[in-house]
mmCIF file with all atom_site columns, C-alpha atoms in Angstrom:
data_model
loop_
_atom_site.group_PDB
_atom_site.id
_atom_site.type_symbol
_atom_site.label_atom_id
_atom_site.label_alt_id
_atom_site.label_comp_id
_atom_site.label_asym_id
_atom_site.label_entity_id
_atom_site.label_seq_id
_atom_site.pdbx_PDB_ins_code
_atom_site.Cartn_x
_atom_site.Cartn_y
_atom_site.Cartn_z
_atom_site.occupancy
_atom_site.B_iso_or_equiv
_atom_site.pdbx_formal_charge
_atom_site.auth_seq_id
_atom_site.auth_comp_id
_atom_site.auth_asym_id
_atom_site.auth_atom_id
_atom_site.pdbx_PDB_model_num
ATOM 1   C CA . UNK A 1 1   ? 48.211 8.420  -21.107 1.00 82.00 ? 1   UNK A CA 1
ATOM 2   C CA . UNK A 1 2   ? 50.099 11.609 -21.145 1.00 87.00 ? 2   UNK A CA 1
ATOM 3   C CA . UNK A 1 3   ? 53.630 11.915 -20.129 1.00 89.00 ? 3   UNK A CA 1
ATOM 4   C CA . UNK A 1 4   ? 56.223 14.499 -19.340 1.00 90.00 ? 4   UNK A CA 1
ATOM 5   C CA . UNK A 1 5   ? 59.529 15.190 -20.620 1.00 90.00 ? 5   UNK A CA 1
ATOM 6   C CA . UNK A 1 6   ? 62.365 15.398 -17.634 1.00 88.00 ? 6   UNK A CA 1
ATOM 7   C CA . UNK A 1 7   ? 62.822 19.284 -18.559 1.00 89.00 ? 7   UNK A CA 1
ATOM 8   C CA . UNK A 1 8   ? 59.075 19.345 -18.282 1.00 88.00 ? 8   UNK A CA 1
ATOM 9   C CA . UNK A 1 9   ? 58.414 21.351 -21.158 1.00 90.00 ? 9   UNK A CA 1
ATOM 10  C CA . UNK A 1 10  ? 57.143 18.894 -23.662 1.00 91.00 ? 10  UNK A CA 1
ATOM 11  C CA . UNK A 1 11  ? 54.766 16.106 -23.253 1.00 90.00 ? 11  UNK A CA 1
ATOM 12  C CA . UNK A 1 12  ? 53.713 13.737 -25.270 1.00 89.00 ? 12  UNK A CA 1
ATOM 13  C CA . UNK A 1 13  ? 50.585 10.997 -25.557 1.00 89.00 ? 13  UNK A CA 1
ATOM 14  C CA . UNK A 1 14  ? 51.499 7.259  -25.526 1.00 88.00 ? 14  UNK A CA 1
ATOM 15  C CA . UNK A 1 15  ? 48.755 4.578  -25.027 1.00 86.00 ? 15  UNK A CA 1
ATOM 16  C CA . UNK A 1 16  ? 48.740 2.498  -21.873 1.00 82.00 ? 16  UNK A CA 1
ATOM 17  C CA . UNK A 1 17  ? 50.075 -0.767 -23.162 1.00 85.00 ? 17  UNK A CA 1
ATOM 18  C CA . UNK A 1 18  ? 53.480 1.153  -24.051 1.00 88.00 ? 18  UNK A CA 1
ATOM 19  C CA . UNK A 1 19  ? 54.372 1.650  -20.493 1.00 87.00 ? 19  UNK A CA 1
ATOM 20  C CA . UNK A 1 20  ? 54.621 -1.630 -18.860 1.00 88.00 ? 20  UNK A CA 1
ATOM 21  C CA . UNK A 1 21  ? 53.774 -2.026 -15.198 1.00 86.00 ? 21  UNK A CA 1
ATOM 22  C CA . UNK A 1 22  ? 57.486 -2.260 -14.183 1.00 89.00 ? 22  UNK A CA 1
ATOM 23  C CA . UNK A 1 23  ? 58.250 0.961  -16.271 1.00 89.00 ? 23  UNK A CA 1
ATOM 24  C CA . UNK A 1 24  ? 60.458 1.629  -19.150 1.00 91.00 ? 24  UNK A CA 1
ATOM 25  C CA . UNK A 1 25  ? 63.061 4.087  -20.419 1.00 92.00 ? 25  UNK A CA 1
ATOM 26  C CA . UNK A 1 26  ? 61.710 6.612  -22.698 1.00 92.00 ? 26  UNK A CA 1
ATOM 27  C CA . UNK A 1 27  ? 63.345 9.590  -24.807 1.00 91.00 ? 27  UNK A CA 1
ATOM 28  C CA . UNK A 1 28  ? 62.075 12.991 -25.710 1.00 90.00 ? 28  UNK A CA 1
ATOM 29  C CA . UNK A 1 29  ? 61.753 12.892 -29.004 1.00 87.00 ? 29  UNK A CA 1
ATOM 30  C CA . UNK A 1 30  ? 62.442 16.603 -28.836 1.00 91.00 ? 30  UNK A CA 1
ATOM 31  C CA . UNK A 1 31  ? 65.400 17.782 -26.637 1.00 91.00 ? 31  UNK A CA 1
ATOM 32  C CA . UNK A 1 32  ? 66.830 13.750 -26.549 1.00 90.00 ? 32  UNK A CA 1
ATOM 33  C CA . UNK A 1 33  ? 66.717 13.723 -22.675 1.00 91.00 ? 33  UNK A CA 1
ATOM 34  C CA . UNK A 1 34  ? 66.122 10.252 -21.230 1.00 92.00 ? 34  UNK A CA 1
ATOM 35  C CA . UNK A 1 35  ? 64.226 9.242  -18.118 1.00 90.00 ? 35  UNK A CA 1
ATOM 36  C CA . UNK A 1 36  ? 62.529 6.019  -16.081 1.00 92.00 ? 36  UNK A CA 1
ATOM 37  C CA . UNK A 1 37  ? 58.323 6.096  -16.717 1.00 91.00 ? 37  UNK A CA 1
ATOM 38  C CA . UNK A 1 38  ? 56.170 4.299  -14.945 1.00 88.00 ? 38  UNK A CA 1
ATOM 39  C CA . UNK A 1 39  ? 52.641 3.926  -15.844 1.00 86.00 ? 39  UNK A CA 1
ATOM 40  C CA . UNK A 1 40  ? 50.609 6.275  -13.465 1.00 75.00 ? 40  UNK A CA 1
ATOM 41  C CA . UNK A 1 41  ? 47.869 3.989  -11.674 1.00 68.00 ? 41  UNK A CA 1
ATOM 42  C CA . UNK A 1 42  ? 44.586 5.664  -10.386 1.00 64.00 ? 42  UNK A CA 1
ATOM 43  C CA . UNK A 1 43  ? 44.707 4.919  -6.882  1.00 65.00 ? 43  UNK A CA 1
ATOM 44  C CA . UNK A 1 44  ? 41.124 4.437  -5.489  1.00 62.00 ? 44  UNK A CA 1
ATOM 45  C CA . UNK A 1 45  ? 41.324 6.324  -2.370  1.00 68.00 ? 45  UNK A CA 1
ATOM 46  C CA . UNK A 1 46  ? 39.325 4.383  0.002   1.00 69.00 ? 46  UNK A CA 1
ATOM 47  C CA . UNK A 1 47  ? 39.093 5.035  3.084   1.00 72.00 ? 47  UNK A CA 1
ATOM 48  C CA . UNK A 1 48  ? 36.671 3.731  5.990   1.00 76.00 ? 48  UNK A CA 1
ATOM 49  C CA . UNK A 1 49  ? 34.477 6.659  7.192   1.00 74.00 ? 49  UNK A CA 1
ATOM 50  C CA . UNK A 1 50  ? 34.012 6.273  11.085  1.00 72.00 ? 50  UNK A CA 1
ATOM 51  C CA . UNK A 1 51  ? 30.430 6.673  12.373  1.00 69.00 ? 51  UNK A CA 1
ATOM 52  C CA . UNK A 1 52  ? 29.634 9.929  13.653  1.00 66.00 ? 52  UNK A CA 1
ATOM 53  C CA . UNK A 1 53  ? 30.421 10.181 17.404  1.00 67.00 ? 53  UNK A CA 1
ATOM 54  C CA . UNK A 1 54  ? 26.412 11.326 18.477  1.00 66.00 ? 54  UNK A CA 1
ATOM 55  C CA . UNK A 1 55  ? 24.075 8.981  16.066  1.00 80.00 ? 55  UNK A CA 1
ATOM 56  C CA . UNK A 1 56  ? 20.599 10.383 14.876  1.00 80.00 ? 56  UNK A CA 1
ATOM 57  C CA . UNK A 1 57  ? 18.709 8.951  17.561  1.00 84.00 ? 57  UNK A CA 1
ATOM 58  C CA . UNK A 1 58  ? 21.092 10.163 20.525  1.00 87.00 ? 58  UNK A CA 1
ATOM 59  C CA . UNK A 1 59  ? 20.869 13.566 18.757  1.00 87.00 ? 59  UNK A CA 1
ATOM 60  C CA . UNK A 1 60  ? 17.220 13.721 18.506  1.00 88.00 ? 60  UNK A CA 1
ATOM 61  C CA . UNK A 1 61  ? 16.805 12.757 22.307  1.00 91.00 ? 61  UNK A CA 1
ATOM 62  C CA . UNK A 1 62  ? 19.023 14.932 23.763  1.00 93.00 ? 62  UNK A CA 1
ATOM 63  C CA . UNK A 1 63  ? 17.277 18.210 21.338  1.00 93.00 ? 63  UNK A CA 1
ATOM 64  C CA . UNK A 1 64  ? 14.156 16.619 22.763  1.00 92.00 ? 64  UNK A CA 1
ATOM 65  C CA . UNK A 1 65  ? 15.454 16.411 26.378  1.00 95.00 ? 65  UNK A CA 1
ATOM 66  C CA . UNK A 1 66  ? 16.948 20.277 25.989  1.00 95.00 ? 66  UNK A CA 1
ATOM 67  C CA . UNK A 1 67  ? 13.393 21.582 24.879  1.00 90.00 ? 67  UNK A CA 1
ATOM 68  C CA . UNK A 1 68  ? 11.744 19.710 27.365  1.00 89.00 ? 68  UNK A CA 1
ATOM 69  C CA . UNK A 1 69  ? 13.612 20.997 29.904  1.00 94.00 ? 69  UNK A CA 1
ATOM 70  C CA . UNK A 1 70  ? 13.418 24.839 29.004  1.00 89.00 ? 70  UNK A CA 1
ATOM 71  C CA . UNK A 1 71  ? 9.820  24.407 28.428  1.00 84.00 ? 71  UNK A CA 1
ATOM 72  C CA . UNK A 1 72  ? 9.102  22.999 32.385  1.00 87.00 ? 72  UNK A CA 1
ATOM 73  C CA . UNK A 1 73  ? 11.416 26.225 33.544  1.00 90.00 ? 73  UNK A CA 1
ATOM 74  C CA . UNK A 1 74  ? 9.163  28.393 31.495  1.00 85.00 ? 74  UNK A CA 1
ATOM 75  C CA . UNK A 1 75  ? 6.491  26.409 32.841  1.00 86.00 ? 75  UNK A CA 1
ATOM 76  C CA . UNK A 1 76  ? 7.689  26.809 36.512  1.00 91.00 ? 76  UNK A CA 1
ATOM 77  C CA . UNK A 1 77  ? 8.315  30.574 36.027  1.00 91.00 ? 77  UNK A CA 1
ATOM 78  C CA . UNK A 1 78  ? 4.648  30.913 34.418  1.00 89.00 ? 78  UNK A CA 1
ATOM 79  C CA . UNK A 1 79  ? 3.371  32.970 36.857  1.00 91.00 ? 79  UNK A CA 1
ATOM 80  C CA . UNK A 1 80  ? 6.194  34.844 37.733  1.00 92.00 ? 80  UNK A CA 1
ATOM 81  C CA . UNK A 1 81  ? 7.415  36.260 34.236  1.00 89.00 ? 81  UNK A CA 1
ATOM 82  C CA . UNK A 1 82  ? 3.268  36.775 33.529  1.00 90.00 ? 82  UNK A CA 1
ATOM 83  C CA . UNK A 1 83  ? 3.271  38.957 36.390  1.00 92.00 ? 83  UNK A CA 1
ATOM 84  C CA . UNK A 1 84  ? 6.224  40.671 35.439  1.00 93.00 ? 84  UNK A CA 1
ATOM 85  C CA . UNK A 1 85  ? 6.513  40.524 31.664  1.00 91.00 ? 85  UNK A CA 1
ATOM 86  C CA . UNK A 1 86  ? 3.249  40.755 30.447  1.00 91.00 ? 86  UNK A CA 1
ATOM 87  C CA . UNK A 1 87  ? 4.631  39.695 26.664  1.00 90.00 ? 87  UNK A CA 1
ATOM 88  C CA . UNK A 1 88  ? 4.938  36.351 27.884  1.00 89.00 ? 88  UNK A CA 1
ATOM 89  C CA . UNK A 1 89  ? 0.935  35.734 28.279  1.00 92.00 ? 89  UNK A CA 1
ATOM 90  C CA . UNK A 1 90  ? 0.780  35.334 24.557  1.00 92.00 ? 90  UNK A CA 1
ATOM 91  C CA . UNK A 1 91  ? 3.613  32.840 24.783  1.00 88.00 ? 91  UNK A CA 1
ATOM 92  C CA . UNK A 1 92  ? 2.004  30.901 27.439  1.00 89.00 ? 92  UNK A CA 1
ATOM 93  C CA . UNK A 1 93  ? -1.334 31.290 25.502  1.00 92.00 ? 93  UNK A CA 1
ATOM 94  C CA . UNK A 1 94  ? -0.055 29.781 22.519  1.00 92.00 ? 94  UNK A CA 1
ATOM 95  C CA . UNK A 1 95  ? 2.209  27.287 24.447  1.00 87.00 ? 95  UNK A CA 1
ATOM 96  C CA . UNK A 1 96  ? -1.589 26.006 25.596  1.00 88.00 ? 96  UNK A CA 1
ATOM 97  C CA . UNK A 1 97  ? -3.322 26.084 22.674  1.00 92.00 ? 97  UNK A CA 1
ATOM 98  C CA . UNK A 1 98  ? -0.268 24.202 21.007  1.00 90.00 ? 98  UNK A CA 1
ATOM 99  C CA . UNK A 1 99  ? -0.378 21.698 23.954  1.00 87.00 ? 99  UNK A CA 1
ATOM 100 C CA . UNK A 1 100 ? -4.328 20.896 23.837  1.00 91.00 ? 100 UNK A CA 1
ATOM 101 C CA . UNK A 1 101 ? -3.909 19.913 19.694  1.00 94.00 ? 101 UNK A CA 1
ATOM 102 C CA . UNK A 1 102 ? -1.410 17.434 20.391  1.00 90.00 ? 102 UNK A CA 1
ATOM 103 C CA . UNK A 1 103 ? -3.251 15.571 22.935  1.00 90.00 ? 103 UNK A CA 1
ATOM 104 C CA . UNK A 1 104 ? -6.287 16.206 20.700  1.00 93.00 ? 104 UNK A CA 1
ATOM 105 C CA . UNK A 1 105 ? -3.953 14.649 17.509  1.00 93.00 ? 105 UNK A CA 1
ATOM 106 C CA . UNK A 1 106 ? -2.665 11.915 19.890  1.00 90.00 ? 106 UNK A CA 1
ATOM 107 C CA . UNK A 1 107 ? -6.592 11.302 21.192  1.00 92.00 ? 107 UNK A CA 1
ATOM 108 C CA . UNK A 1 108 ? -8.055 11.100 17.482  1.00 92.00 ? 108 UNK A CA 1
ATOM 109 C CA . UNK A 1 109 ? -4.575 9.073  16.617  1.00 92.00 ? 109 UNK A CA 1
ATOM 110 C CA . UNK A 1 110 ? -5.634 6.298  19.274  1.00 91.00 ? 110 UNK A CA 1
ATOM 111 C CA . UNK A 1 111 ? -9.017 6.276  18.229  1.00 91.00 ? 111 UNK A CA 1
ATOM 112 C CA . UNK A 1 112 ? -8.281 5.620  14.784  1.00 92.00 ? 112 UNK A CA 1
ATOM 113 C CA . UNK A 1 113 ? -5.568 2.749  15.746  1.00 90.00 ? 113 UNK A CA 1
ATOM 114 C CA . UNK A 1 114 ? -8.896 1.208  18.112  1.00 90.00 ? 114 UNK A CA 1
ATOM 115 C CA . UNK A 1 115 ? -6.631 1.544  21.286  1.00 86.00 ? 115 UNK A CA 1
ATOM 116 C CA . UNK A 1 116 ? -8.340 2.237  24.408  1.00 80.00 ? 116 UNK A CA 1
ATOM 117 C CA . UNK A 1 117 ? -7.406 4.759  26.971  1.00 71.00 ? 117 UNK A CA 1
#
């Protein structure tokens, strides 16, 4: 353990067991000047950590819920912004492609688990 002298310019090296729990005067072996030590403890600074206020699940749901929702407006404005912005046909082309492999995916999954639909 390393301690300080009360002027704080020296310091000096003492083991553990020579600075009781209760502390002890000490000198400076340098300047004389005399001063109360007490051992310094490690504190473990434990403290509880408090659950995060949305959990995985809730989070997941409601990014699931948001995406859902902007897809059926695009899907409800399909016609309308096809008309009008003809970029968006090869966003609702992929949208359908991407739609008919999932069910496929889903189909082949239910197959392989031997449930019946």
């Amino acid at each position: 353990m390393i301690i300080t002298c009360k002027c704080g310019k020296y310091r000096f090296e003492v083991s553990k067991n020579e600075i009781p729990e209760e502390g002890r005067n000490v000198q400076c072996g340098v300047c004389n000047e005399t001063w109360f030590q007490t051992p310094y403890v490690k504190k473990n600074k434990i403290t509880e950590v408090s659950p995060p206020s949305f959990s995985l699940i809730k989070t997941a749901f409601y990014l699931l819920l948001f995406i859902l929702t902007a897809a059926g407006i695009m899907n409800m404005l399909k016609d309308y912004l096809i008309t009008n912005v003809p970029e968006t046909t090869n966003y609702y082309l992929f949208v359908q492609h991407m739609v008919e492999q999932i069910f496929k995916n889903i189909s082949n999954l239910l197959i392989f688990l031997g449930i019946q639909y």
